[in-house]
Amino acid sequence: MIDLCVIGAGPAGLMAAEVVADAGLSVLVIDAKPSFGRKFLMAGKSGLNLTKNEPFDVFTANYDEAEPWLRPMLSEFTNTDVCTWAQSLGQEVFTGSSGRVFPKSMKASPLLRAWLLRLSEKGVQFKTRWRWTGWDKTDLKFNTPEGIETINAKTTVLALGGASWANLGSDGKWSDILSNEGIAIHPFKPANMGFIIPWSHHMQPHFGTPVKTITLQAGTKTIRGDFVISAKGIEGSAIYAASKYIRKGAPLVIDLLPDHSEEQLQSRLLQRKTKASRSSVLRKALHLDPVKAALINEFYTKTPIQDLPKIIKSFHIPHNGPRPMDEAISTAGGIPQSALTEGLMLKDKPSVFCAGEMLDWEAPTGGYLITGCLATGRCAGQSAVTYLTA
Ligand SMILES: Cc1cc2nc3c(=O)[nH]c(=O)nc-3n(C[C@H](O)[C@H](O)[C@H](O)COP(=O)(O)OP(=O)(O)OC[C@H]3O[C@@H](n4cnc5c(N)ncnc54)[C@H](O)[C@@H]3O)c2cc1C
């Protein structure tokens, strides 16, 4: 009988597999897709932000409500440990200007390839195209190209991901399986997502353009950064960082010129030429770049010029809610802390551990997601080792 069956070959599942293989135990990793780590590879398309280079307390504060739960696991696998781990797989890392840490290759594929090779050298076995569908008594049940198969494993780590980008494997369908077993699953919600704005045709020339150096008021936090105008609305790091609060009902309010006070903008207006056109005022007197000026014209075209400084400092963007959950970078919801032991074992299913994005925590982009998945995967793996060797 195999010691550990890991289901779900993203960063969380692979980390659990490695910890258990390092303890000299037998491990089988199974995934529904024809290849492993598809979402991880997608994360690599934007450079693979592995973690953030900042003091540990600042780092863990980003997990907000989930910080007390995740902190012990993150302290066992810190943001610094993520860098060492990547280097151990032959991937040198660098810290970008905002503290975000990336592999120098700016891709996930070399890291994933090296990781899978290292796992197979440690004796880990793999199966692809096996979709887990639940349990048959104590056996794990799978739909495979050869029909229904079962696996009898001493322990299981479920690392099935969240509920976005279903085409990459993370379809959230596991929630029905666990709900049917009587495990209370919190509903999925989009996290780190864009918002829908039905732009007029005037905005078309700006699709894909970043709106740089803005601040966003989100709940109690002020977020400084950039966002992007897309054909369907707005997206990008500052919007993602605020998205949790907007999802909970906070208005989307942006300071388009955070380095200037309203008074400074008013005094610039007073110095303008009396016959200056509105677009000249926006550009020359108020120093708005073309995309910021377009945003003003999109929503406040009739606003008297003397009121523009107030609008610029407190720019309310009307929106039609979040983009569909499947487009979100990550999801909130999933298995709540209350359903799990400290070692991430399902209280109602001894010997079954869970890790990664399928747990109910959320964090902004910036490497917090992958670090959280690696840390929870490591914890689940270590708990499986303790369970197997007790
Ligand atoms: C576009 C994009 C960019 C991102 N960029 C970053 C970034 O730069 N930094 C960062 O920290 N995070 C980033 N993320 C988020 C990060 O990729 C995820 O949080 C992370 O991959 C989740 O890891 P996981 O191991 O929990 O699950 P996943 O990586 O989602 O893996 C889950 C696996 O489970 C398998 N599975 C699901 N159901 C079954 C089943 N029934 N049977 C068998 N197998 C099953 C899936 O096929 C999948 O392989 C990004 C996400 C996206 C979409």
PDB file of C-alpha atoms in Angstrom, residues 84-357:
ATOM      1  CA  THR A  84      16.447  29.183  -0.991  1.00  0.00           C
ATOM      2  CA  TRP A  85      14.051  26.548  -2.299  1.00  0.00           C
ATOM      3  CA  ALA A  86      14.005  28.084  -5.800  1.00  0.00           C
ATOM      4  CA  GLN A  87      17.817  28.307  -5.766  1.00  0.00           C
ATOM      5  CA  SER A  88      18.010  24.631  -4.759  1.00  0.00           C
ATOM      6  CA  LEU A  89      16.174  23.919  -8.017  1.00  0.00           C
ATOM      7  CA  GLY A  90      18.781  25.825 -10.010  1.00  0.00           C
ATOM      8  CA  GLN A  91      16.710  29.008 -10.239  1.00  0.00           C
ATOM      9  CA  GLU A  92      18.544  32.158  -9.186  1.00  0.00           C
ATOM     10  CA  VAL A  93      16.093  34.799  -7.971  1.00  0.00           C
ATOM     11  CA  PHE A  94      16.112  38.597  -7.980  1.00  0.00           C
ATOM     12  CA  THR A  95      14.107  41.233  -6.131  1.00  0.00           C
ATOM     13  CA  GLY A  96      12.249  43.727  -8.308  1.00  0.00           C
ATOM     14  CA  SER A  97      11.791  47.394  -7.380  1.00  0.00           C
ATOM     15  CA  SER A  98       8.612  46.732  -5.391  1.00  0.00           C
ATOM     16  CA  GLY A  99      10.204  43.913  -3.365  1.00  0.00           C
ATOM     17  CA  ARG A 100       8.594  41.202  -5.503  1.00  0.00           C
ATOM     18  CA  VAL A 101      10.875  38.196  -5.972  1.00  0.00           C
ATOM     19  CA  PHE A 102      11.114  36.450  -9.353  1.00  0.00           C
ATOM     20  CA  PRO A 103      13.315  33.726 -10.824  1.00  0.00           C
ATOM     21  CA  LYS A 104      15.893  35.297 -13.146  1.00  0.00           C
ATOM     22  CA  SER A 105      14.426  33.228 -15.991  1.00  0.00           C
ATOM     23  CA  MET A 106      11.037  34.986 -15.341  1.00  0.00           C
ATOM     24  CA  LYS A 107       9.377  31.651 -16.139  1.00  0.00           C
ATOM     25  CA  ALA A 108       7.935  28.722 -14.189  1.00  0.00           C
ATOM     26  CA  SER A 109       8.852  25.966 -16.658  1.00  0.00           C
ATOM     27  CA  PRO A 110      12.572  25.495 -15.764  1.00  0.00           C
ATOM     28  CA  LEU A 111      11.711  25.421 -12.060  1.00  0.00           C
ATOM     29  CA  LEU A 112       8.837  22.980 -12.515  1.00  0.00           C
ATOM     30  CA  ARG A 113      10.929  20.721 -14.761  1.00  0.00           C
ATOM     31  CA  ALA A 114      13.763  20.622 -12.212  1.00  0.00           C
ATOM     32  CA  TRP A 115      11.293  19.991  -9.382  1.00  0.00           C
ATOM     33  CA  LEU A 116       9.561  17.073 -11.118  1.00  0.00           C
ATOM     34  CA  LEU A 117      12.965  15.561 -11.964  1.00  0.00           C
ATOM     35  CA  ARG A 118      14.108  15.883  -8.347  1.00  0.00           C
ATOM     36  CA  LEU A 119      10.858  14.289  -7.137  1.00  0.00           C
ATOM     37  CA  SER A 120      11.183  11.364  -9.515  1.00  0.00           C
ATOM     38  CA  GLU A 121      14.826  10.872  -8.398  1.00  0.00           C
ATOM     39  CA  LYS A 122      13.464  10.627  -4.855  1.00  0.00           C
ATOM     40  CA  GLY A 123      11.189   7.804  -5.990  1.00  0.00           C
ATOM     41  CA  VAL A 124       7.918   9.769  -6.323  1.00  0.00           C
ATOM     42  CA  GLN A 125       5.566   8.207  -8.874  1.00  0.00           C
ATOM     43  CA  PHE A 126       3.200  10.197 -11.085  1.00  0.00           C
ATOM     44  CA  LYS A 127      -0.097   9.658 -12.842  1.00  0.00           C
ATOM     45  CA  THR A 128      -1.800  12.118 -15.173  1.00  0.00           C
ATOM     46  CA  ARG A 129      -5.337  12.146 -16.614  1.00  0.00           C
ATOM     47  CA  TRP A 130      -6.656  10.582 -13.414  1.00  0.00           C
ATOM     48  CA  ARG A 131      -9.603  12.604 -12.078  1.00  0.00           C
ATOM     49  CA  TRP A 132     -10.398  12.011  -8.429  1.00  0.00           C
ATOM     50  CA  THR A 133     -14.144  11.516  -7.925  1.00  0.00           C
ATOM     51  CA  GLY A 134     -14.325  10.635  -4.214  1.00  0.00           C
ATOM     52  CA  TRP A 135     -14.024   7.549  -2.070  1.00  0.00           C
ATOM     53  CA  ASP A 136     -15.183   3.967  -2.419  1.00  0.00           C
ATOM     54  CA  LYS A 137     -15.245   3.013   1.270  1.00  0.00           C
ATOM     55  CA  THR A 138     -11.624   3.838   2.214  1.00  0.00           C
ATOM     56  CA  ASP A 139     -10.195   3.663  -1.330  1.00  0.00           C
ATOM     57  CA  LEU A 140      -9.659   6.756  -3.463  1.00  0.00           C
ATOM     58  CA  LYS A 141     -11.676   6.585  -6.672  1.00  0.00           C
ATOM     59  CA  PHE A 142     -10.590   7.997 -10.047  1.00  0.00           C
ATOM     60  CA  ASN A 143     -11.946   8.345 -13.571  1.00  0.00           C
ATOM     61  CA  THR A 144      -9.051   7.448 -15.862  1.00  0.00           C
ATOM     62  CA  PRO A 145      -8.662   6.859 -19.607  1.00  0.00           C
ATOM     63  CA  GLU A 146      -8.756   3.120 -18.756  1.00  0.00           C
ATOM     64  CA  GLY A 147     -11.992   3.439 -16.762  1.00  0.00           C
ATOM     65  CA  ILE A 148     -12.593   3.653 -13.025  1.00  0.00           C
ATOM     66  CA  GLU A 149      -9.509   2.915 -10.883  1.00  0.00           C
ATOM     67  CA  THR A 150      -9.058   2.866  -7.120  1.00  0.00           C
ATOM     68  CA  ILE A 151      -6.009   3.505  -4.930  1.00  0.00           C
ATOM     69  CA  ASN A 152      -5.553   2.347  -1.389  1.00  0.00           C
ATOM     70  CA  ALA A 153      -3.240   4.826   0.333  1.00  0.00           C
ATOM     71  CA  LYS A 154      -2.314   5.093   4.016  1.00  0.00           C
ATOM     72  CA  THR A 155      -2.604   8.911   3.836  1.00  0.00           C
ATOM     73  CA  THR A 156      -3.881  11.403   1.271  1.00  0.00           C
ATOM     74  CA  VAL A 157      -3.043  15.056   0.613  1.00  0.00           C
ATOM     75  CA  LEU A 158      -5.722  16.887  -1.344  1.00  0.00           C
ATOM     76  CA  ALA A 159      -4.209  19.934  -3.081  1.00  0.00           C
ATOM     77  CA  LEU A 160      -6.870  20.558  -5.704  1.00  0.00           C
ATOM     78  CA  GLY A 161      -6.583  24.334  -6.025  1.00  0.00           C
ATOM     79  CA  GLY A 162      -9.232  27.048  -6.001  1.00  0.00           C
ATOM     80  CA  ALA A 163     -12.053  27.668  -8.442  1.00  0.00           C
ATOM     81  CA  SER A 164     -10.679  29.888 -11.193  1.00  0.00           C
ATOM     82  CA  TRP A 165      -9.039  29.159 -14.553  1.00  0.00           C
ATOM     83  CA  ALA A 166     -10.904  25.844 -14.736  1.00  0.00           C
ATOM     84  CA  ASN A 167      -9.256  25.030 -18.072  1.00  0.00           C
ATOM     85  CA  LEU A 168      -5.949  24.724 -16.180  1.00  0.00           C
ATOM     86  CA  GLY A 169      -7.472  22.154 -13.805  1.00  0.00           C
ATOM     87  CA  SER A 170      -8.557  24.232 -10.806  1.00  0.00           C
ATOM     88  CA  ASP A 171     -12.305  23.886 -11.324  1.00  0.00           C
ATOM     89  CA  GLY A 172     -13.415  23.681  -7.679  1.00  0.00           C
ATOM     90  CA  LYS A 173     -15.514  20.600  -8.415  1.00  0.00           C
ATOM     91  CA  TRP A 174     -13.936  18.889  -5.404  1.00  0.00           C
ATOM     92  CA  SER A 175     -16.190  21.030  -3.184  1.00  0.00           C
ATOM     93  CA  ASP A 176     -19.195  18.829  -4.090  1.00  0.00           C
ATOM     94  CA  ILE A 177     -17.257  15.674  -3.198  1.00  0.00           C
ATOM     95  CA  LEU A 178     -16.287  17.026   0.225  1.00  0.00           C
ATOM     96  CA  SER A 179     -19.746  18.559   0.858  1.00  0.00           C
ATOM     97  CA  ASN A 180     -21.291  15.142   0.179  1.00  0.00           C
ATOM     98  CA  GLU A 181     -18.973  13.754   2.847  1.00  0.00           C
ATOM     99  CA  GLY A 182     -20.531  16.234   5.302  1.00  0.00           C
ATOM    100  CA  ILE A 183     -17.598  18.695   5.296  1.00  0.00           C
ATOM    101  CA  ALA A 184     -18.826  22.304   5.393  1.00  0.00           C
ATOM    102  CA  ILE A 185     -17.216  24.176   2.507  1.00  0.00           C
ATOM    103  CA  HIS A 186     -17.301  27.971   2.377  1.00  0.00           C
ATOM    104  CA  PRO A 187     -18.644  29.262  -0.959  1.00  0.00           C
ATOM    105  CA  PHE A 188     -15.970  30.317  -3.460  1.00  0.00           C
ATOM    106  CA  LYS A 189     -15.553  34.023  -4.189  1.00  0.00           C
ATOM    107  CA  PRO A 190     -13.292  35.718  -6.735  1.00  0.00           C
ATOM    108  CA  ALA A 191     -10.088  37.219  -5.317  1.00  0.00           C
ATOM    109  CA  ASN A 192      -7.511  39.375  -7.075  1.00  0.00           C
ATOM    110  CA  MET A 193      -9.939  40.056  -9.890  1.00  0.00           C
ATOM    111  CA  GLY A 194     -10.784  42.857 -12.283  1.00  0.00           C
ATOM    112  CA  PHE A 195     -14.055  44.797 -12.426  1.00  0.00           C
ATOM    113  CA  ILE A 196     -16.515  45.250 -15.266  1.00  0.00           C
ATOM    114  CA  ILE A 197     -16.852  48.700 -16.810  1.00  0.00           C
ATOM    115  CA  PRO A 198     -18.879  49.135 -20.009  1.00  0.00           C
ATOM    116  CA  TRP A 199     -16.590  51.743 -21.574  1.00  0.00           C
ATOM    117  CA  SER A 200     -17.778  54.110 -24.278  1.00  0.00           C
ATOM    118  CA  HIS A 201     -15.937  53.907 -27.617  1.00  0.00           C
ATOM    119  CA  HIS A 202     -13.838  56.936 -26.517  1.00  0.00           C
ATOM    120  CA  MET A 203     -11.839  54.637 -24.252  1.00  0.00           C
ATOM    121  CA  GLN A 204     -10.907  52.169 -26.995  1.00  0.00           C
ATOM    122  CA  PRO A 205      -7.531  53.788 -27.804  1.00  0.00           C
ATOM    123  CA  HIS A 206      -6.561  53.260 -24.154  1.00  0.00           C
ATOM    124  CA  PHE A 207      -7.286  49.535 -23.896  1.00  0.00           C
ATOM    125  CA  GLY A 208      -4.162  47.857 -22.541  1.00  0.00           C
ATOM    126  CA  THR A 209      -2.763  51.159 -21.206  1.00  0.00           C
ATOM    127  CA  PRO A 210      -1.508  51.289 -17.612  1.00  0.00           C
ATOM    128  CA  VAL A 211      -2.771  54.041 -15.341  1.00  0.00           C
ATOM    129  CA  LYS A 212       0.375  54.751 -13.363  1.00  0.00           C
ATOM    130  CA  THR A 213       1.069  56.039  -9.869  1.00  0.00           C
ATOM    131  CA  ILE A 214      -2.351  56.206  -8.297  1.00  0.00           C
ATOM    132  CA  THR A 215      -3.595  55.424  -4.831  1.00  0.00           C
ATOM    133  CA  LEU A 216      -6.705  53.481  -4.018  1.00  0.00           C
ATOM    134  CA  GLN A 217      -8.561  53.627  -0.767  1.00  0.00           C
ATOM    135  CA  ALA A 218      -9.617  50.113   0.148  1.00  0.00           C
ATOM    136  CA  GLY A 219     -11.154  49.536   3.549  1.00  0.00           C
ATOM    137  CA  THR A 220      -8.556  50.741   6.037  1.00  0.00           C
ATOM    138  CA  LYS A 221      -5.704  50.424   3.546  1.00  0.00           C
ATOM    139  CA  THR A 222      -4.249  52.872   1.068  1.00  0.00           C
ATOM    140  CA  ILE A 223      -2.818  51.042  -1.921  1.00  0.00           C
ATOM    141  CA  ARG A 224      -0.312  52.778  -4.185  1.00  0.00           C
ATOM    142  CA  GLY A 225       0.374  51.324  -7.597  1.00  0.00           C
ATOM    143  CA  ASP A 226      -0.850  50.998 -11.159  1.00  0.00           C
ATOM    144  CA  PHE A 227      -3.830  49.479 -12.893  1.00  0.00           C
ATOM    145  CA  VAL A 228      -4.693  48.731 -16.497  1.00  0.00           C
ATOM    146  CA  ILE A 229      -7.619  49.718 -18.704  1.00  0.00           C
ATOM    147  CA  SER A 230      -8.857  46.563 -20.433  1.00  0.00           C
ATOM    148  CA  ALA A 231     -11.543  46.168 -23.083  1.00  0.00           C
ATOM    149  CA  LYS A 232     -13.889  44.867 -20.413  1.00  0.00           C
ATOM    150  CA  GLY A 233     -13.041  47.067 -17.474  1.00  0.00           C
ATOM    151  CA  ILE A 234     -10.087  47.523 -15.138  1.00  0.00           C
ATOM    152  CA  GLU A 235      -7.517  45.094 -13.804  1.00  0.00           C
ATOM    153  CA  GLY A 236      -3.939  45.019 -12.519  1.00  0.00           C
ATOM    154  CA  SER A 237      -2.093  44.930  -9.225  1.00  0.00           C
ATOM    155  CA  ALA A 238      -3.604  47.951  -7.444  1.00  0.00           C
ATOM    156  CA  ILE A 239      -7.140  46.859  -8.373  1.00  0.00           C
ATOM    157  CA  TYR A 240      -6.411  43.275  -7.289  1.00  0.00           C
ATOM    158  CA  ALA A 241      -5.060  44.498  -3.952  1.00  0.00           C
ATOM    159  CA  ALA A 242      -8.280  46.443  -3.359  1.00  0.00           C
ATOM    160  CA  SER A 243     -10.595  43.819  -4.858  1.00  0.00           C
ATOM    161  CA  LYS A 244     -11.376  42.029  -1.605  1.00  0.00           C
ATOM    162  CA  TYR A 245     -12.708  45.260  -0.089  1.00  0.00           C
ATOM    163  CA  ILE A 246     -14.612  46.252  -3.230  1.00  0.00           C
ATOM    164  CA  ARG A 247     -16.128  42.730  -3.300  1.00  0.00           C
ATOM    165  CA  LYS A 248     -17.321  43.398   0.248  1.00  0.00           C
ATOM    166  CA  GLY A 249     -19.003  46.654  -0.838  1.00  0.00           C
ATOM    167  CA  ALA A 250     -16.323  49.360  -0.534  1.00  0.00           C
ATOM    168  CA  PRO A 251     -16.619  51.995  -3.287  1.00  0.00           C
ATOM    169  CA  LEU A 252     -13.891  52.109  -5.924  1.00  0.00           C
ATOM    170  CA  VAL A 253     -12.265  55.482  -5.242  1.00  0.00           C
ATOM    171  CA  ILE A 254      -8.955  56.470  -6.811  1.00  0.00           C
ATOM    172  CA  ASP A 255      -6.609  59.381  -6.244  1.00  0.00           C
ATOM    173  CA  LEU A 256      -5.281  59.993  -9.752  1.00  0.00           C
ATOM    174  CA  LEU A 257      -2.532  62.392  -8.601  1.00  0.00           C
ATOM    175  CA  PRO A 258      -1.525  61.229  -5.120  1.00  0.00           C
ATOM    176  CA  ASP A 259       1.622  63.372  -5.039  1.00  0.00           C
ATOM    177  CA  HIS A 260      -0.351  66.616  -5.340  1.00  0.00           C
ATOM    178  CA  SER A 261      -2.827  68.068  -2.865  1.00  0.00           C
ATOM    179  CA  GLU A 262      -6.191  69.403  -3.963  1.00  0.00           C
ATOM    180  CA  GLU A 263      -4.972  72.898  -3.027  1.00  0.00           C
ATOM    181  CA  GLN A 264      -1.916  72.547  -5.282  1.00  0.00           C
ATOM    182  CA  LEU A 265      -4.167  71.482  -8.157  1.00  0.00           C
ATOM    183  CA  GLN A 266      -6.509  74.422  -7.493  1.00  0.00           C
ATOM    184  CA  SER A 267      -3.623  76.878  -7.586  1.00  0.00           C
ATOM    185  CA  ARG A 268      -2.439  75.392 -10.885  1.00  0.00           C
ATOM    186  CA  LEU A 269      -5.933  75.935 -12.261  1.00  0.00           C
ATOM    187  CA  LEU A 270      -5.775  79.593 -11.244  1.00  0.00           C
ATOM    188  CA  GLN A 271      -2.584  79.995 -13.286  1.00  0.00           C
ATOM    189  CA  ARG A 272      -4.134  78.602 -16.474  1.00  0.00           C
ATOM    190  CA  LYS A 273      -4.765  80.739 -19.538  1.00  0.00           C
ATOM    191  CA  THR A 274      -8.332  82.035 -19.356  1.00  0.00           C
ATOM    192  CA  LYS A 275      -9.249  80.734 -22.806  1.00  0.00           C
ATOM    193  CA  ALA A 276      -7.569  77.342 -22.400  1.00  0.00           C
ATOM    194  CA  SER A 277      -9.665  74.414 -23.643  1.00  0.00           C
ATOM    195  CA  ARG A 278     -10.773  71.687 -21.263  1.00  0.00           C
ATOM    196  CA  SER A 279      -8.311  69.179 -22.732  1.00  0.00           C
ATOM    197  CA  SER A 280      -5.490  71.697 -22.439  1.00  0.00           C
ATOM    198  CA  VAL A 281      -6.411  72.291 -18.789  1.00  0.00           C
ATOM    199  CA  LEU A 282      -6.345  68.566 -18.080  1.00  0.00           C
ATOM    200  CA  ARG A 283      -3.025  68.096 -19.824  1.00  0.00           C
ATOM    201  CA  LYS A 284      -1.093  71.308 -19.206  1.00  0.00           C
ATOM    202  CA  ALA A 285      -2.492  72.826 -16.009  1.00  0.00           C
ATOM    203  CA  LEU A 286      -3.272  69.586 -14.191  1.00  0.00           C
ATOM    204  CA  HIS A 287      -0.488  67.471 -15.766  1.00  0.00           C
ATOM    205  CA  LEU A 288      -2.770  64.500 -16.406  1.00  0.00           C
ATOM    206  CA  ASP A 289      -1.402  62.007 -18.900  1.00  0.00           C
ATOM    207  CA  PRO A 290      -3.688  61.002 -21.813  1.00  0.00           C
ATOM    208  CA  VAL A 291      -5.191  57.936 -20.126  1.00  0.00           C
ATOM    209  CA  LYS A 292      -5.999  59.777 -16.882  1.00  0.00           C
ATOM    210  CA  ALA A 293      -7.508  62.639 -18.885  1.00  0.00           C
ATOM    211  CA  ALA A 294      -9.574  60.094 -20.840  1.00  0.00           C
ATOM    212  CA  LEU A 295     -10.883  58.656 -17.581  1.00  0.00           C
ATOM    213  CA  ILE A 296     -11.976  62.100 -16.431  1.00  0.00           C
ATOM    214  CA  ASN A 297     -13.708  62.698 -19.764  1.00  0.00           C
ATOM    215  CA  GLU A 298     -15.363  59.288 -19.624  1.00  0.00           C
ATOM    216  CA  PHE A 299     -17.183  59.929 -16.372  1.00  0.00           C
ATOM    217  CA  TYR A 300     -17.009  63.664 -15.629  1.00  0.00           C
ATOM    218  CA  THR A 301     -17.240  65.323 -19.019  1.00  0.00           C
ATOM    219  CA  LYS A 302     -19.740  67.936 -17.801  1.00  0.00           C
ATOM    220  CA  THR A 303     -18.007  68.692 -14.500  1.00  0.00           C
ATOM    221  CA  PRO A 304     -17.040  72.404 -14.294  1.00  0.00           C
ATOM    222  CA  ILE A 305     -13.283  72.897 -14.555  1.00  0.00           C
ATOM    223  CA  GLN A 306     -12.975  74.376 -11.046  1.00  0.00           C
ATOM    224  CA  ASP A 307     -14.365  71.120  -9.613  1.00  0.00           C
ATOM    225  CA  LEU A 308     -11.805  68.890 -11.362  1.00  0.00           C
ATOM    226  CA  PRO A 309      -9.168  68.928  -8.578  1.00  0.00           C
ATOM    227  CA  LYS A 310     -11.719  67.431  -6.190  1.00  0.00           C
ATOM    228  CA  ILE A 311     -12.665  64.783  -8.774  1.00  0.00           C
ATOM    229  CA  ILE A 312      -9.012  63.946  -9.479  1.00  0.00           C
ATOM    230  CA  LYS A 313      -8.291  63.425  -5.793  1.00  0.00           C
ATOM    231  CA  SER A 314     -11.423  61.369  -5.214  1.00  0.00           C
ATOM    232  CA  PHE A 315     -12.257  59.698  -8.490  1.00  0.00           C
ATOM    233  CA  HIS A 316     -15.249  57.372  -8.079  1.00  0.00           C
ATOM    234  CA  ILE A 317     -15.326  54.757 -10.836  1.00  0.00           C
ATOM    235  CA  PRO A 318     -18.776  53.286 -11.369  1.00  0.00           C
ATOM    236  CA  HIS A 319     -18.507  49.577 -12.156  1.00  0.00           C
ATOM    237  CA  ASN A 320     -20.768  46.603 -12.754  1.00  0.00           C
ATOM    238  CA  GLY A 321     -19.136  44.270 -10.248  1.00  0.00           C
ATOM    239  CA  PRO A 322     -16.298  41.748 -10.483  1.00  0.00           C
ATOM    240  CA  ARG A 323     -15.310  39.989 -13.690  1.00  0.00           C
ATOM    241  CA  PRO A 324     -16.431  36.320 -13.742  1.00  0.00           C
ATOM    242  CA  MET A 325     -14.796  34.163 -11.057  1.00  0.00           C
ATOM    243  CA  ASP A 326     -13.116  31.925 -13.624  1.00  0.00           C
ATOM    244  CA  GLU A 327     -10.946  34.898 -14.679  1.00  0.00           C
ATOM    245  CA  ALA A 328      -9.816  35.713 -11.135  1.00  0.00           C
ATOM    246  CA  ILE A 329      -6.137  35.189 -10.244  1.00  0.00           C
ATOM    247  CA  SER A 330      -7.268  33.306  -7.140  1.00  0.00           C
ATOM    248  CA  THR A 331     -10.348  32.486  -5.107  1.00  0.00           C
ATOM    249  CA  ALA A 332     -11.428  32.892  -1.504  1.00  0.00           C
ATOM    250  CA  GLY A 333     -13.653  30.299   0.114  1.00  0.00           C
ATOM    251  CA  GLY A 334     -13.044  26.565   0.310  1.00  0.00           C
ATOM    252  CA  ILE A 335     -12.193  24.417   3.310  1.00  0.00           C
ATOM    253  CA  PRO A 336     -12.480  26.460   6.513  1.00  0.00           C
ATOM    254  CA  GLN A 337      -9.936  26.324   9.318  1.00  0.00           C
ATOM    255  CA  SER A 338     -12.663  24.887  11.589  1.00  0.00           C
ATOM    256  CA  ALA A 339     -12.846  21.696   9.472  1.00  0.00           C
ATOM    257  CA  LEU A 340      -9.105  21.030   9.906  1.00  0.00           C
ATOM    258  CA  THR A 341      -6.675  20.153  12.657  1.00  0.00           C
ATOM    259  CA  GLU A 342      -3.622  22.340  13.220  1.00  0.00           C
ATOM    260  CA  GLY A 343      -1.753  19.930  10.938  1.00  0.00           C
ATOM    261  CA  LEU A 344      -4.326  20.435   8.137  1.00  0.00           C
ATOM    262  CA  MET A 345      -5.992  17.010   8.537  1.00  0.00           C
ATOM    263  CA  LEU A 346      -9.732  16.920   7.914  1.00  0.00           C
ATOM    264  CA  LYS A 347     -11.286  16.440  11.363  1.00  0.00           C
ATOM    265  CA  ASP A 348     -14.006  14.232   9.853  1.00  0.00           C
ATOM    266  CA  LYS A 349     -11.623  12.228   7.644  1.00  0.00           C
ATOM    267  CA  PRO A 350      -8.562  11.068   9.544  1.00  0.00           C
ATOM    268  CA  SER A 351      -5.523  10.471   7.315  1.00  0.00           C
ATOM    269  CA  VAL A 352      -6.744  13.025   4.722  1.00  0.00           C
ATOM    270  CA  PHE A 353      -4.819  16.335   4.698  1.00  0.00           C
ATOM    271  CA  CYS A 354      -5.525  19.453   2.609  1.00  0.00           C
ATOM    272  CA  ALA A 355      -3.280  22.256   1.345  1.00  0.00           C
ATOM    273  CA  GLY A 356      -2.968  25.221  -0.966  1.00  0.00           C
ATOM    274  CA  GLU A 357      -5.599  27.422  -2.484  1.00  0.00           C
TER     275      GLU A 357
END
